[in-house]
Coordinates of C-alpha atoms and ligand atoms in Angstrom, one line a residue:
X123 CA 16.5 -5.5 -13.6
X124 CA 14.1 -4.8 -11.2
X125 CA 13.0 -1.5 -13.2
X126 CA 13.8 -2.5 -16.4
X127 CA 9.8 -2.4 -17.0
X128 CA 9.9 -2.3 -20.9
X129 CA 10.6 -5.5 -21.3
X130 CA 8.7 -7.3 -24.1
X131 CA 7.1 -10.2 -22.1
X132 CA 3.7 -11.8 -22.6
X133 CA 3.4 -10.6 -18.5
X134 CA 5.9 -7.7 -18.2
X135 CA 6.8 -8.3 -14.9
X136 CA 9.7 -5.8 -13.1
X137 CA 11.9 -8.2 -11.4
X138 CA 11.2 -11.2 -8.5
X139 CA 12.2 -10.1 -5.2
X140 CA 12.7 -12.0 -2.0
X141 CA 10.4 -10.3 0.7
X142 CA 9.3 -11.0 4.2
X143 CA 13.5 -11.9 5.0
X144 CA 12.8 -11.6 8.3
X145 CA 8.9 -11.6 10.8
X146 CA 9.5 -9.8 13.7
X147 CA 6.6 -12.1 15.0
X148 CA 7.8 -15.0 13.2
X149 CA 11.2 -14.7 14.9
X150 CA 9.8 -14.0 18.2
X151 CA 6.8 -16.3 18.2
X152 CA 7.3 -19.3 15.0
X153 CA 11.1 -19.5 14.2
X154 CA 10.3 -22.5 12.3
X155 CA 8.8 -20.8 9.8
X156 CA 11.3 -18.5 9.2
X157 CA 13.0 -20.7 6.7
X158 CA 9.3 -20.8 4.7
X159 CA 8.9 -16.5 4.3
X160 CA 12.0 -16.6 3.0
X161 CA 11.1 -19.0 0.0
X162 CA 7.9 -16.2 -0.5
X163 CA 9.1 -14.5 -3.8
X164 CA 7.1 -11.5 -4.5
X165 CA 6.7 -9.4 -7.9
X166 CA 6.3 -6.1 -8.5
X167 CA 4.2 -5.9 -11.7
X168 CA 2.9 -2.9 -13.6
X169 CA 3.5 -0.8 -16.8
X170 CA 1.4 2.3 -16.1
X171 CA 3.0 5.2 -15.7
X172 CA 1.6 5.9 -12.0
X173 CA 3.3 2.7 -11.0
X174 CA 6.6 3.9 -13.6
X175 CA 6.9 6.6 -11.0
X176 CA 6.6 4.6 -8.2
X177 CA 9.0 2.3 -9.3
X178 CA 11.0 5.2 -9.9
X179 CA 11.0 6.9 -6.4
X180 CA 11.7 3.3 -5.1
X181 CA 14.7 3.3 -6.7
X182 CA 15.6 6.7 -5.7
X183 CA 14.7 6.9 -1.8
X184 CA 16.7 3.3 -1.5
X185 CA 19.7 5.4 -1.9
X186 CA 19.4 7.3 1.6
X187 CA 18.3 7.0 5.0
X188 CA 15.9 9.3 5.0
X189 CA 11.8 8.6 6.7
X190 CA 9.7 7.3 3.7
X191 CA 5.9 8.2 3.8
X192 CA 3.7 6.0 1.6
X193 CA 0.5 6.7 0.9
X194 CA -2.4 4.4 -0.9
X195 CA -5.6 2.6 -0.8
X196 CA -5.8 -0.3 0.7
X197 CA -4.3 -3.1 -1.3
X198 CA -2.2 -0.6 -3.7
X199 CA 0.8 -2.2 -2.8
X200 CA 2.0 -0.3 0.2
X201 CA 4.1 -2.9 2.0
X202 CA 5.6 -4.6 -0.9
X203 CA 6.8 -0.7 -2.3
X204 CA 8.2 -0.2 1.8
X205 CA 9.9 -4.0 1.0
X206 CA 10.7 -3.4 -2.5
X207 CA 12.9 0.5 -0.9
X208 CA 14.3 -2.4 1.8
X209 CA 15.0 -4.8 -0.1
X210 CA 17.1 -2.6 -2.7
X211 CA 18.8 -0.4 0.1
X212 CA 22.2 -1.6 2.1
X213 CA 20.2 -2.1 4.8
X214 CA 18.9 -5.3 2.9
X215 CA 20.5 -8.2 4.3
X216 CA 19.4 -6.6 8.0
X217 CA 15.7 -6.6 9.3
X218 CA 12.6 -5.7 7.6
X219 CA 10.6 -5.0 10.7
X220 CA 6.6 -4.6 10.5
X221 CA 4.3 -2.6 13.0
X222 CA 0.5 -2.3 12.3
X223 CA 0.1 0.9 14.9
X224 CA -3.6 0.0 13.6
X225 CA -3.1 -3.9 15.4
X226 CA -1.5 -3.2 18.3
X227 CA -3.5 -1.3 21.4
X228 CA -2.4 1.8 22.2
X229 CA -1.3 0.8 26.1
X230 CA 0.5 -1.9 24.0
X231 CA 2.2 0.0 21.6
X232 CA 5.3 2.0 23.5
X233 CA 6.6 -1.7 25.2
X234 CA 6.5 -3.0 21.5
X235 CA 8.2 -0.2 19.9
X236 CA 10.8 0.5 22.4
X237 CA 11.0 -3.1 24.6
X238 CA 10.8 -3.0 28.5
X239 CA 12.4 -3.8 31.3
X240 CA 11.9 -6.5 33.8
X241 CA 9.5 -5.3 36.5
X242 CA 8.5 -2.3 34.4
X243 CA 5.1 -3.6 35.1
X244 CA 3.5 -6.5 37.0
X245 CA 3.4 -9.2 34.0
X246 CA 7.1 -7.9 32.9
X247 CA 8.6 -10.8 33.9
X248 CA 12.0 -10.4 32.2
X249 CA 13.8 -7.7 29.6
X250 CA 11.8 -7.8 26.5
X251 CA 13.5 -5.6 23.4
X252 CA 11.1 -3.5 21.1
X253 CA 10.6 -3.6 17.3
X254 CA 13.3 -0.9 17.1
X255 CA 15.7 -2.1 19.3
X256 CA 15.4 -5.7 16.9
X257 CA 15.2 -3.5 13.6
X258 CA 18.7 -2.1 14.1
X259 CA 20.6 -1.5 11.2
X260 CA 17.3 -2.5 8.7
X261 CA 14.2 -0.8 8.1
X262 CA 10.9 -0.3 10.3
X263 CA 7.5 0.0 8.6
X264 CA 4.9 1.8 10.6
X265 CA 2.0 0.7 8.8
X266 CA -1.1 2.1 9.7
X267 CA 0.7 5.9 10.8
X268 CA -2.6 7.5 10.6
X269 CA -4.1 5.3 13.1
X270 CA -1.0 5.5 16.0
X271 CA -2.1 7.2 18.6
X272 CA -1.5 10.8 19.6
X273 CA 0.5 10.5 22.6
X274 CA 2.4 7.6 20.8
X275 CA 3.1 10.0 18.0
X276 CA 4.6 12.1 20.4
X277 CA 7.0 9.5 21.1
X278 CA 8.0 8.7 18.2
X279 CA 8.8 12.1 16.9
X280 CA 11.0 12.2 19.8
X281 CA 12.6 9.1 18.9
X282 CA 13.7 10.8 15.2
X283 CA 15.0 13.5 16.8
X284 CA 18.2 11.4 17.4
X285 CA 17.0 7.8 16.9
X286 CA 17.5 7.1 20.8
X287 CA 15.4 6.1 23.5
X288 CA 14.5 4.2 26.5
X289 CA 12.7 1.0 26.9
X290 CA 10.2 1.1 29.2
X291 CA 10.7 0.8 32.9
X292 CA 14.4 1.5 32.2
X293 CA 16.3 4.5 32.0
X294 CA 19.3 3.3 29.7
X295 CA 19.3 5.9 26.6
X296 CA 20.0 3.3 23.6
X297 CA 20.5 4.1 19.8
X298 CA 19.1 2.3 17.2
X299 CA 20.1 2.8 13.5
X300 CA 16.8 2.2 11.9
X301 CA 15.1 3.8 8.3
X302 CA 11.5 4.4 9.1
X303 CA 9.7 3.9 6.2
X304 CA 5.6 4.9 7.2
X305 CA 2.5 3.9 5.1
X306 CA -1.4 5.5 5.3
X307 CA -5.0 4.7 3.3
X308 CA -5.6 8.0 5.5
X309 CA -5.5 11.4 4.5
X310 CA -3.1 12.8 6.9
X311 CA -3.5 16.0 6.0
X312 CA -7.4 15.3 7.1
X313 CA -6.0 14.1 10.2
X314 CA -4.1 17.0 11.1
X315 CA -6.4 19.2 10.4
X316 CA -8.9 17.1 13.0
X317 CA -6.6 17.0 15.7
X318 CA -5.9 13.7 15.4
X319 CA -2.3 13.4 13.9
X320 CA 0.4 15.8 15.1
X321 CA 1.4 18.6 12.7
X322 CA 5.0 18.2 13.3
X323 CA 5.3 14.8 13.2
X324 CA 3.2 14.6 9.6
X325 CA 6.1 17.1 8.1
X326 CA 8.8 15.0 9.8
X327 CA 7.9 12.2 7.9
X328 CA 6.1 13.5 5.1
X329 CA 9.7 14.7 3.4
X330 CA 10.6 11.9 0.8
X331 CA 6.5 10.5 -0.1
X332 CA 5.4 7.8 -2.6
X333 CA 1.7 8.3 -3.5
X334 CA 0.3 5.1 -4.9
X335 CA -2.9 5.8 -7.8
X336 CA -5.4 3.0 -6.7
X337 CA -5.5 0.4 -9.9
X338 CA -8.7 2.4 -11.6
X339 CA -6.4 5.0 -11.9
X340 CA -3.2 3.1 -14.2
X341 CA -5.8 0.8 -16.0
X342 CA -2.9 0.0 -18.2
X343 CA -1.5 -2.6 -15.1
X344 CA -5.2 -4.9 -14.8
X345 CA -4.8 -6.7 -17.7
X346 CA -0.9 -6.8 -17.1
X347 CA -1.6 -7.8 -13.2
X348 CA -4.7 -10.2 -14.0
X349 CA -2.6 -12.3 -16.6
X350 CA 0.8 -12.8 -14.4
X351 CA -1.8 -14.1 -11.9
X352 CA -4.1 -16.3 -14.4
X353 CA -0.2 -17.7 -15.5
X354 CA 0.9 -18.3 -12.2
X355 CA -2.7 -20.4 -9.9
X356 CA -3.0 -21.5 -13.5
X357 CA 0.6 -23.4 -12.8
X358 CA -0.2 -23.7 -8.9
X359 CA -3.5 -25.7 -10.1
X360 CA -2.2 -27.6 -12.7
X361 CA -4.9 -26.2 -15.2
X362 CA -4.7 -24.9 -18.7
X363 CA -6.0 -22.1 -19.0
X364 CA -5.0 -20.3 -21.4
X365 CA -6.8 -16.4 -20.9
X366 CA -9.9 -14.4 -20.6
X367 CA -12.5 -14.5 -22.8
X368 CA -13.1 -10.6 -24.6
X369 CA -16.0 -9.9 -22.5
X370 CA -14.1 -11.1 -19.1
X371 CA -10.9 -8.7 -19.9
X372 CA -14.0 -5.9 -20.5
X373 CA -15.3 -6.5 -17.1
X374 CA -12.1 -6.4 -15.5
X375 CA -11.1 -3.3 -17.4
X376 CA -14.3 -1.7 -16.0
X377 CA -14.4 -2.8 -12.6
X378 CA -13.5 0.1 -10.1
X379 CA -11.7 -2.3 -7.5
X380 CA -12.2 -0.6 -4.4
X381 CA -9.4 -3.4 -2.8
X382 CA -7.0 -2.6 -5.3
X383 CA -4.5 -5.1 -6.3
X384 CA -5.3 -7.5 -3.6
X385 CA -8.7 -7.6 -4.8
X386 CA -7.8 -8.5 -8.0
X387 CA -5.4 -11.1 -7.3
X388 CA -8.2 -12.9 -5.0
X389 CA -10.5 -12.7 -7.8
X390 CA -8.4 -13.9 -10.0
X391 CA -7.2 -16.9 -7.9
X392 CA -10.8 -17.7 -7.0
X393 CA -12.2 -17.9 -10.9
X394 CA -9.0 -20.1 -11.5
X395 CA -9.7 -22.6 -9.2
X396 CA -13.5 -22.9 -10.2
X397 CA -13.2 -22.8 -14.1
X398 CA -13.8 -25.4 -16.2
X399 CA -13.1 -23.3 -19.8
X400 CA -10.0 -22.6 -21.5
X401 CA -10.9 -19.0 -21.2
X402 CA -12.2 -17.4 -18.1
X403 CA -15.7 -16.0 -18.6
X404 CA -16.8 -12.2 -17.6
X405 CA -19.2 -14.4 -15.6
X406 CA -16.9 -16.4 -13.7
X407 CA -15.2 -13.4 -12.7
X408 CA -18.2 -12.8 -10.8
X409 CA -17.9 -9.2 -11.1
X410 CA -21.7 -7.9 -11.1
X411 CA -22.4 -5.4 -13.9
X412 CA -23.8 -2.9 -11.1
X413 CA -20.7 -3.3 -8.7
X414 CA -18.9 -1.8 -11.4
X415 CA -20.3 1.4 -11.3
X416 CA -21.6 1.4 -7.9
X417 CA -18.1 0.2 -6.1
X418 CA -17.2 3.8 -7.6
X419 CA -19.9 5.9 -5.4
X420 CA -19.4 3.7 -1.7
X421 CA -17.0 4.6 0.3
X422 CA -16.2 1.0 2.3
X423 CA -18.9 -0.3 4.0
X424 CA -20.6 2.8 5.4
X425 CA -23.8 4.3 4.2
X426 CA -23.5 8.1 4.9
X427 CA -25.1 9.7 2.5
X428 CA -22.7 12.7 2.6
X429 CA -19.5 11.0 2.0
X430 CA -21.0 8.6 -0.4
X431 CA -22.6 11.6 -2.6
X432 CA -18.8 13.2 -2.3
X433 CA -17.3 10.2 -3.7
X434 CA -19.6 10.0 -6.6
X435 CA -19.1 13.3 -7.8
X436 CA -15.5 13.2 -7.4
X437 CA -15.7 10.0 -9.5
X438 CA -18.1 12.0 -12.1
X439 CA -16.1 14.9 -12.8
X440 CA -12.6 12.7 -12.6
X441 CA -14.0 10.4 -15.7
X442 CA -15.6 14.3 -17.0
X443 CA -11.9 15.0 -17.1
X444 CA -10.3 12.3 -18.3
X445 CA -13.1 11.6 -21.6
X446 CA -12.6 15.8 -22.4
X447 CA -8.6 15.8 -21.6
X448 CA -9.5 18.8 -18.9
X449 CA -11.8 21.0 -21.6
X450 CA -13.5 22.8 -19.4
X451 CA -16.6 23.7 -21.6
X452 CA -16.7 20.3 -22.9
X453 CA -16.7 19.2 -19.2
X454 CA -19.5 21.7 -17.9
X455 CA -22.0 20.3 -20.9
X456 CA -21.0 16.8 -20.4
X457 CA -21.6 17.8 -16.5
X458 CA -24.2 19.3 -17.0
X459 CA -23.6 22.3 -15.2
X460 CA -22.0 25.6 -15.4
X461 CA -18.2 26.2 -17.0
X462 CA -17.2 28.1 -12.9
X463 CA -19.1 25.2 -11.1
X464 CA -16.7 22.9 -12.6
X465 CA -13.5 25.1 -12.3
X466 CA -14.8 24.6 -8.7
X467 CA -15.2 20.8 -8.2
X468 CA -11.7 20.5 -10.1
X469 CA -10.2 22.8 -7.1
X470 CA -12.5 20.9 -4.7
X471 CA -11.5 17.4 -5.8
X472 CA -8.2 18.4 -6.8
X473 CA -8.7 16.6 -9.8
X474 CA -6.1 16.2 -12.3
X475 CA -3.2 16.8 -9.7
X476 CA -0.1 14.5 -10.3
X477 CA 0.7 12.3 -7.7
X478 CA 4.1 11.6 -6.1
Ligands
ATP1161 N1 2.1 -3.9 -8.4 C1 1.7 -5.1 -7.7 N2 2.5 -6.0 -8.2 C2 2.2 -7.5 -7.3 N3 1.6 -7.3 -6.5 C3 0.9 -6.6 -6.0 C4 1.1 -5.1 -6.9 N4 0.5 -4.4 -5.9 C5 0.5 -5.2 -4.7 N5 0.7 -6.6 -4.8 C6 0.2 -7.8 -4.2 O1 -1.2 -7.2 -3.2 C7 -1.1 -8.1 -2.5 C8 -1.4 -6.3 -1.1 O2 -0.5 -5.1 -1.3 P1 0.2 -4.5 -0.1 O3 0.0 -5.3 1.0 O4 1.3 -3.9 -0.2 O5 -1.1 -3.7 0.1 P2 -1.0 -2.6 1.1 O6 -1.6 -1.0 0.0 O7 -0.2 -2.6 2.1 O8 -2.7 -2.7 1.5 P3 -3.6 -2.1 2.9 O9 -3.6 -0.4 2.9 O10 -5.0 -3.1 3.0 O11 -2.3 -2.9 3.9 C9 0.4 -8.2 -1.6 O12 -0.6 -9.9 -1.8 C10 0.8 -7.6 -3.0 O13 1.9 -8.7 -2.7
MG1162 MG1 -0.5 -2.9 4.1

């Protein structure tokens, strides 16, 4: 059962569920690969309160058709979450269609979404249906919605009014029965303030929201995931690996995982391939000690001093908050600042706010 996360198994996994029923690109470009994708099963694993809340919302949101907005850092499982909602909804046997708004050039996005008629532009030799039409009956996953060009946002908003649209170069009004799930790793509220994201679209999409916490904020999941993927890759490679050394476990727990679950999977897979031991050592994980701390501060590949200092500040306040249970006097002492300053920083960085 998907949500029975209390089962006492070595690796507690929630449920295996089939994903990727139909990939639009595969169907169009490589129909022969669909069969393979159908075999591709993915599991959703976690025991932390943060992820339990996500599971709970998945279950609740799956029962209706309203748009969902999924927010989380890279690699936290936004797409997995979107698929889980789809798989549990009454649309499960209809397509789950992915549109990566950041990857499709602005001038192509409209025709990708809405399709086009023959002769709509120079290369339009035949009619092509768009992804919205293709997703009919199913779910349309708008990934990286924060990167959708503002001009396209207006068209999406219009579509969301009554779920009607016209193909580019056409005049027939068509209706599509799709459920919209959007995901972003940028702060849309900020994007709205900067004029990069339409406020009306933001309110439209931000009705049912899921915030997936970063892995470093749900440490209980780290070893569960690590052991699960260790077993899986050990089996796949035919190696007899029993676990991690205590030092390796500590390193896994202390690392900041800027790439979240995706990074953890890659680290484990690599260690399994390279190890010749029964227990994976800290060295084999190759998480350099200094990264454990510096990774907290680095904002992707940006060397922008102000941005990174903000991150370090937030991280230190967050750690003091966790360590003291939010006791302002103790936090002030640990951080070496006045109590009013602690209040200001807590407010500034929104420390301790429950996501969801
Ligand atoms: N809780 C989890 N249990 C098992 N696997 C997970 C979990 N969370 C994420 N994964 C796996 O981690 C990888 C990254 O997840 P996903 O692609 O859903 O992340 P994302 O938030 O969409 O990332 P990005 O912002 O980079 O697109 C996938 O292989 C996914 O199956
Ligand atoms: Mg994604």
